[in-house]
Amino acid sequence: MYKTYVRLERVTGSVVAVKTNDAANRELALITWPGGSSLAQVVRLEADRAYLQVFAGVRGLPTDARVRFLGRPMQVPGSDALLGRIFDGAGRPRDGGPSLDEEMIDLAGPSVNPAKRIIPRTMVRTGIPMIDVFNSLVESQKLPIFSVPGEPYLELLARLALQAEVDRIVLGGMGLKHDDFLYFRDTLDGAGALTRTVGFIHTAADPTVECLLVPDMALAVAERFALRNERVLVLLSDMTNYADAMKEVAITMEQIPSNRGYPGDLYTQLASRYERAVDFDDAGSITILAVTTMPGDDVTHPVPDNTGYITEGQLYLRGGRIEPFGSLSRLKQLVNGDTRDDHRAIMNTMIQLYAAYRETLEKRAMGFRMSEWDGQLLRYGEGFEARLMDLDVDLPLEAALDAGWRLLADCFERTQTGLPSALVERHWPEPA
Amino acid sequence: MANVGRIVSISGSLITAAFEQPVVQNEVAYARLHDLRLKSELIRVRGRYADLQVFEDTAGLYVGARVEFTGELLSVELGPGLLGQVVDGLQNPLPALAEASGYFLPRGKYLEPLDREQRWSFTPGVREGDTVFAGDALGTVPESEFEHRIMVPFGLAGAWTVRSVVAAGSYTVEEVVATLEGAKGQSVEVSMLQRWPVKVPIRAYRERLRPSEPLVTKVRIVDTLCPVARGGGACIPGPFGAGKTVLQQLMSRHAEVDVVIVAACGERAGEVVETLREFPELTDPRTGRSLMERTVIVCNTSSMPVAAREASVYTAVTLAEYYRQMGLQVLLLADSTSRWAQALREVSGRLEEIPGEEAFPAYLESVVAAFYERGGTVRLRDGSEGSVTVIGTVSPAGGNLEEPVTQATLKVVGAFLGLSRERSDARRYPAIDPLESWSHYGGVVDAADVSFAQRLLRDGNEVAQMMKVVGEEGTALEDVVRYLQAEFLDASYLQQDAFDAVDGASGAERQALVFGDLVRVLRPPLAFDDKDAARRFYQYLTQVTKDWNRAPWQTPEFEAGREQVRTLVREAGGDV
């Protein structure tokens, strides 16, 4: 039986202090008072005083609340019973189902030994041509989706959750609007994809501290699945909310801010989460896609900037489409060499032609005369946007490559594209 | 009698312990958590309280827990068997750790960096009665392609007399190979293994020399325009995605040095894995052995504990200095020094020190300077020369070079290889900006040619800026030609295809020859009828020169390529 303490010495921000001699660092405690209860975690120990971060916030917390230390750090269940379930940021069921307490795992465990990692070599097919063809996602990759608020990034995440060819999806929502949460749930449920999914959802109305737990819970569960030889895709949204929660907590704890109010360890905090992406040498893998909204479309903002240094490329979402310029999967060359012989050539040529189309658009806007070539490019560009870039397009890689050839044949002569002749011979479609 | 303290407070990776007996600044202490011993370093003393940074996760530690002070500074083990190793920031061998503990890095588990069982074939180099000083070789053992010197411990001051030395034969690193006697009659037993505190430079050499020899990296834009000297320091700042790590990986493969130490500090684990898995497969063209046999990887990737990140760069530089003491040329690649600076910032914040710019500690500059100063060329006591060249990447926030880490680094390095987002977006690799970058060192090509090329690149850039405003129509023919010449030099010489076996690594002689040729091609004025003719000519010349770059050195193919370039220029009226 654990000892109970009944006097809070201090309440500041979301942190309370209690006089005790037997608390351990990062230990979990349960705080109860007549009006409610909350979990709390030890964040600092000083002589006979323990500082606890209260997950549910401190509003309405009386100084005579009862504090009971639980003798363990924060944990999350790791059994298969998780599948199809949705929890909140403190690990409580959000779907009306029973709480789970099987196979509990500690959050933020030790990191993977680099000697147990392998160079990733398996592509994650998503059915989204802008990813599969142009920026192939690779198992164990961590990619942010840089987006301005208002872009359909949740729709994109939902599509990925439905279509990605992986065994398990772990969803982490941070600061989601409640509507968005419902949209997510209903979309996955409607398509029958909920059964391979676990969700940890913190909504904007929930206490800030709970937001901080979401990535750790999602990744701890993902790690457990991966060790059981499963390919796991972790979808996170929105990492900027997560960083803002960190900022809020750091400042209330009187830490010295470094850049625009964010704590000095922002990079380390983000990296230690993203680095959980892994391809084990003899088990499964974790792949991470994380929405990072860019305040003011500014990629030099501390959150996207630090993220860019951590992740292996990035996808830009602009104008409702995945932008071909700037988006980059750094690992794509590990996998796109052995998909189909025309993959790399189509990838490069179609982007070059699309860039030429953009230049033509500028020329047209400035009132220059359009040549015949310009006319072809205009037709190509519009076709490219409608047939491949549109987020609603759902094509397997091979079909997307074929659609690319079809589009090229619709707009150009065989000799105009600069594609290697051998590939043109093999793939150029007959006129429709 | 062990010196034991008790924890009185814990904040993140920083713990404070009360102590009774004297302690030593920067000594190692172990915080006890039941059976676990968590390594930490003493970083501040106030009254009878010592602040310790713990190199591990502090979860579970409690007030009142034991802290065992060791009295020893944070040290590394030096001896044969270091080459080819992959260790963490505290010199734990990671593959052995994986064997012992599986997928994850358990805390509180420390393995011996050097194999205690392995036997090395020792050949004595001194005789009984010889006088030796710290750093002198007592004998050698073969390691990889080198004669690994077994040296008098660096910490022994003054003259020592060899009292005994073992006969040639095979010994383990812990067996005594020699006994030395000091001036006061004190006796020291020396084995192949010695320990050295990582934060103290090894100074067992006769003198420091000015770095004068170029270190050939085989990256043309570096060796030709902004060369790095053996024993010099260089930094590679750049925004994310500009290719810092790729550039360092290329250097770690191709650089003409004996030993490469890679310090992967706070960066992606995936990149370490690439080196780790690929290097054993790749052969070093100079020795025919695997690249791994000349490489040591010290990694503290971004997910590993922050406090050990600082230790990792010091561990790496100490290993580099150790091999320098054998008269070898060592290259230390640190990726990225910004992450190390951030680790300093985190610890400083925990210590509640008064912050400097962007919350970095005020001593950032002196710490960075002291680190780069551990590079250098030295003449050893036996007259041979060794060097440590330090090349560090910097990851400036937002790509803005005004930030404190970049500025602190620029003050102490001799070469600045700035990567630019524009160049990497335009797929001009390596994306080193030829206009912004500089070097104080001498390179592998003629200096007059270099200033000619720099002038040409500047002019070309000015014309390009002008053409953006007035269009090509409004630009004079000779200006357009100047621009095309600069573009030609950029495309056919400065840019390099890292994936092409020949083009990816260009030796010093080849660079001198090709660059000399190209400058001769570019110097005389060529007359063109119009801009289109000029453009066609330089486009074709670029094509031909690029083919030439792919022809292996000293082959008929290479000569043919050279001749083709000359012919083309002669046909255009040039005199080469």
Coordinates of N, CA and C in Angstrom, one line a residue, chain A residues 23-26 44-47 110-119 223 227 256-258 264-265 267-268 271-272 275 280-283 300 304-305 308-312 314 330, chain B residues 8-11 57-63 94 97-98 102-105 238-241 244 266 268-269 273 277 302-304 306 309 339 342 345-346 355 358-359 395-398:
Chain A
A23 N 9.3 9.8 -3.4 CA 8.9 9.8 -4.8 C 10.1 9.6 -5.6
A24 N 9.9 9.0 -6.7 CA 11.0 8.8 -7.7 C 10.8 9.7 -8.9
N25 N 11.9 10.0 -9.6 CA 11.8 10.9 -10.7 C 11.0 10.2 -11.8
R26 N 10.1 11.0 -12.4 CA 9.1 10.5 -13.5 C 8.1 9.5 -13.0
R44 N 10.2 17.0 -11.1 CA 11.4 17.5 -10.4 C 11.4 17.1 -8.9
L45 N 12.5 16.8 -8.4 CA 12.6 16.5 -7.0 C 13.6 17.5 -6.3
E46 N 13.2 18.0 -5.2 CA 14.1 18.9 -4.5 C 14.0 18.7 -3.0
A47 N 15.1 18.2 -2.4 CA 15.1 17.9 -1.0 C 13.8 17.1 -0.7
P110 N 14.0 3.1 -23.5 CA 15.3 3.4 -24.1 C 15.3 3.4 -25.6
S111 N 16.3 4.0 -26.2 CA 16.3 4.1 -27.7 C 16.9 2.9 -28.3
V112 N 16.6 2.7 -29.6 CA 17.1 1.5 -30.3 C 18.6 1.6 -30.5
N113 N 19.3 0.5 -30.3 CA 20.7 0.5 -30.6 C 20.9 0.6 -32.1
P114 N 21.7 1.6 -32.6 CA 21.9 1.7 -34.0 C 22.4 0.5 -34.7
A115 N 23.1 -0.4 -33.9 CA 23.6 -1.6 -34.5 C 22.5 -2.6 -34.8
K116 N 21.3 -2.4 -34.3 CA 20.2 -3.3 -34.6 C 19.3 -2.7 -35.7
R117 N 19.7 -1.6 -36.3 CA 18.9 -1.1 -37.4 C 19.5 -1.6 -38.7
I118 N 18.7 -1.6 -39.8 CA 19.2 -1.9 -41.1 C 18.9 -0.8 -42.0
I119 N 19.5 -0.7 -43.2 CA 19.2 0.3 -44.2 C 17.8 -0.1 -44.8
E223 N 6.0 0.7 -31.2 CA 7.2 -0.1 -31.0 C 6.9 -1.5 -30.6
L227 N 7.9 -4.8 -32.7 CA 8.7 -6.0 -32.2 C 8.0 -7.3 -32.4
I256 N 14.2 28.8 -19.4 CA 14.7 29.9 -20.2 C 14.3 29.6 -21.7
P257 N 13.5 30.4 -22.4 CA 13.2 30.1 -23.7 C 14.4 30.4 -24.7
S258 N 14.4 29.7 -25.8 CA 15.6 30.0 -26.7 C 15.2 30.8 -28.0
G264 N 14.8 25.4 -25.2 CA 16.0 25.1 -25.8 C 16.2 23.7 -26.3
D265 N 15.4 22.8 -25.7 CA 15.5 21.4 -26.1 C 14.5 20.9 -27.1
Y267 N 14.6 20.7 -30.3 CA 15.2 19.8 -31.2 C 15.2 18.4 -30.6
T268 N 15.8 18.3 -29.4 CA 16.0 17.0 -28.8 C 14.6 16.3 -28.5
A271 N 13.2 15.2 -31.9 CA 14.1 14.2 -32.5 C 13.9 12.8 -31.7
S272 N 13.7 12.9 -30.4 CA 13.6 11.7 -29.7 C 12.3 11.0 -30.0
E275 N 12.8 9.8 -33.9 CA 13.8 8.8 -34.1 C 13.3 7.4 -33.7
F280 N 13.8 -2.7 -37.9 CA 14.7 -3.7 -37.1 C 15.3 -4.7 -38.0
D281 N 16.5 -5.2 -37.6 CA 17.1 -6.2 -38.5 C 16.4 -7.5 -38.5
D282 N 15.6 -7.9 -37.5 CA 14.9 -9.1 -37.6 C 13.5 -9.0 -37.0
A283 N 12.9 -7.8 -37.1 CA 11.5 -7.7 -36.7 C 10.8 -6.7 -37.6
T300 N 10.9 28.6 -41.9 CA 12.0 28.9 -41.0 C 11.5 29.1 -39.5
P304 N 8.8 23.8 -37.9 CA 9.2 23.2 -39.1 C 10.7 23.2 -39.3
D305 N 11.4 24.2 -38.9 CA 12.8 24.2 -39.1 C 13.5 23.1 -38.4
G308 N 12.7 19.8 -40.0 CA 13.4 19.5 -41.3 C 14.8 18.9 -41.0
Y309 N 15.4 19.3 -39.9 CA 16.7 18.8 -39.6 C 16.7 17.4 -39.1
I310 N 15.5 16.9 -38.7 CA 15.4 15.6 -38.1 C 14.9 14.6 -39.1
T311 N 13.9 15.0 -39.9 CA 13.2 14.0 -40.8 C 14.0 13.7 -42.0
E312 N 13.5 12.7 -42.7 CA 14.2 12.3 -44.0 C 13.4 12.8 -45.2
Q314 N 10.5 15.9 -46.7 CA 9.2 16.5 -46.3 C 8.3 16.5 -47.4
R330 N 13.9 11.6 -49.0 CA 15.3 11.4 -49.1 C 15.6 9.9 -49.3
Chain B
V8 N 20.2 15.0 -3.5 CA 19.2 15.9 -2.8 C 18.2 16.5 -3.8
S9 N 18.5 16.6 -5.1 CA 17.5 17.1 -6.0 C 17.8 16.5 -7.4
I10 N 16.7 16.5 -8.2 CA 16.7 15.9 -9.5 C 15.9 16.8 -10.4
S11 N 16.5 17.2 -11.5 CA 15.8 18.0 -12.5 C 16.3 17.6 -13.9
D57 N 19.0 8.3 -18.8 CA 17.7 8.7 -18.4 C 17.6 8.6 -16.9
T58 N 17.1 9.7 -16.2 CA 17.1 9.7 -14.7 C 15.8 9.2 -14.1
A59 N 14.9 8.6 -14.9 CA 13.6 8.1 -14.4 C 13.9 7.1 -13.3
G60 N 13.1 7.3 -12.2 CA 13.2 6.3 -11.1 C 14.2 6.7 -10.0
L61 N 15.2 7.6 -10.3 CA 16.1 8.1 -9.3 C 15.3 8.8 -8.2
Y62 N 15.8 8.8 -7.0 CA 15.0 9.5 -5.9 C 15.9 10.2 -4.9
V63 N 15.4 11.1 -4.2 CA 16.2 11.8 -3.2 C 16.7 10.9 -2.1
L94 N 28.8 -0.5 -29.6 CA 27.4 -0.8 -29.8 C 27.1 -2.2 -30.3
L97 N 27.1 -4.4 -27.4 CA 25.9 -4.0 -26.5 C 24.7 -4.7 -27.1
A98 N 24.6 -4.7 -28.4 CA 23.4 -5.3 -29.1 C 23.4 -6.8 -28.8
G102 N 20.2 -6.8 -26.8 CA 19.1 -6.8 -27.7 C 18.9 -5.5 -28.4
Y103 N 17.6 -5.2 -28.7 CA 17.2 -4.1 -29.6 C 17.6 -2.8 -29.0
F104 N 17.4 -2.6 -27.7 CA 17.5 -1.3 -27.1 C 18.8 -1.1 -26.4
L105 N 19.0 0.2 -26.1 CA 20.2 0.6 -25.3 C 19.8 0.7 -23.9
G238 N 24.9 24.8 -43.3 CA 23.9 24.8 -44.4 C 22.5 24.4 -43.8
P239 N 21.5 24.9 -44.5 CA 20.1 24.6 -44.1 C 19.8 23.1 -44.3
F240 N 18.7 22.6 -43.7 CA 18.4 21.2 -43.9 C 18.2 20.9 -45.3
G241 N 18.6 19.7 -45.7 CA 18.4 19.3 -47.1 C 19.4 19.8 -48.1
K244 N 24.7 18.5 -46.2 CA 25.8 18.5 -45.3 C 26.3 17.0 -45.0
G266 N 24.1 13.8 -32.4 CA 22.8 14.4 -32.3 C 22.1 14.4 -33.7
R268 N 20.6 12.0 -37.3 CA 19.7 10.8 -37.6 C 20.5 9.5 -37.4
A269 N 19.8 8.5 -36.8 CA 20.4 7.2 -36.7 C 20.5 6.6 -38.0
V273 N 23.6 4.3 -39.7 CA 23.4 3.0 -40.1 C 23.9 2.8 -41.5
R277 N 26.7 0.0 -42.2 CA 26.4 -1.2 -43.0 C 27.2 -1.2 -44.3
S302 N 20.3 11.5 -32.3 CA 19.5 12.4 -31.6 C 18.6 11.8 -30.5
S303 N 18.3 10.5 -30.6 CA 17.4 9.9 -29.6 C 18.2 9.4 -28.4
M304 N 19.5 9.4 -28.5 CA 20.3 8.9 -27.3 C 20.4 10.1 -26.3
V306 N 21.0 13.2 -24.1 CA 21.6 14.5 -24.5 C 23.0 14.7 -23.8
R309 N 25.9 13.5 -25.4 CA 26.2 14.1 -26.7 C 27.5 14.9 -26.6
R339 N 24.3 20.5 -32.7 CA 23.5 19.6 -31.8 C 24.3 19.5 -30.5
Q342 N 23.7 22.7 -28.7 CA 22.3 22.6 -28.1 C 22.4 21.8 -26.8
R345 N 23.5 24.0 -24.3 CA 22.5 25.0 -23.9 C 21.5 24.3 -22.9
E346 N 21.2 23.1 -23.2 CA 20.2 22.4 -22.3 C 20.8 22.3 -20.9
P355 N 21.8 33.2 -19.4 CA 21.9 32.9 -20.8 C 22.5 34.0 -21.7
E358 N 20.4 33.8 -27.9 CA 19.5 32.6 -28.2 C 19.6 31.6 -27.1
A359 N 19.8 32.0 -25.9 CA 19.9 31.2 -24.7 C 21.1 30.2 -24.7
S395 N 24.4 23.3 -38.2 CA 23.0 23.3 -38.7 C 22.3 24.6 -38.2
P396 N 22.5 25.7 -38.9 CA 21.9 26.9 -38.3 C 20.4 27.0 -38.4
A397 N 19.8 27.5 -37.3 CA 18.3 27.5 -37.3 C 17.9 28.4 -38.4
G398 N 16.9 27.9 -39.1 CA 16.3 28.7 -40.2 C 17.3 29.0 -41.4

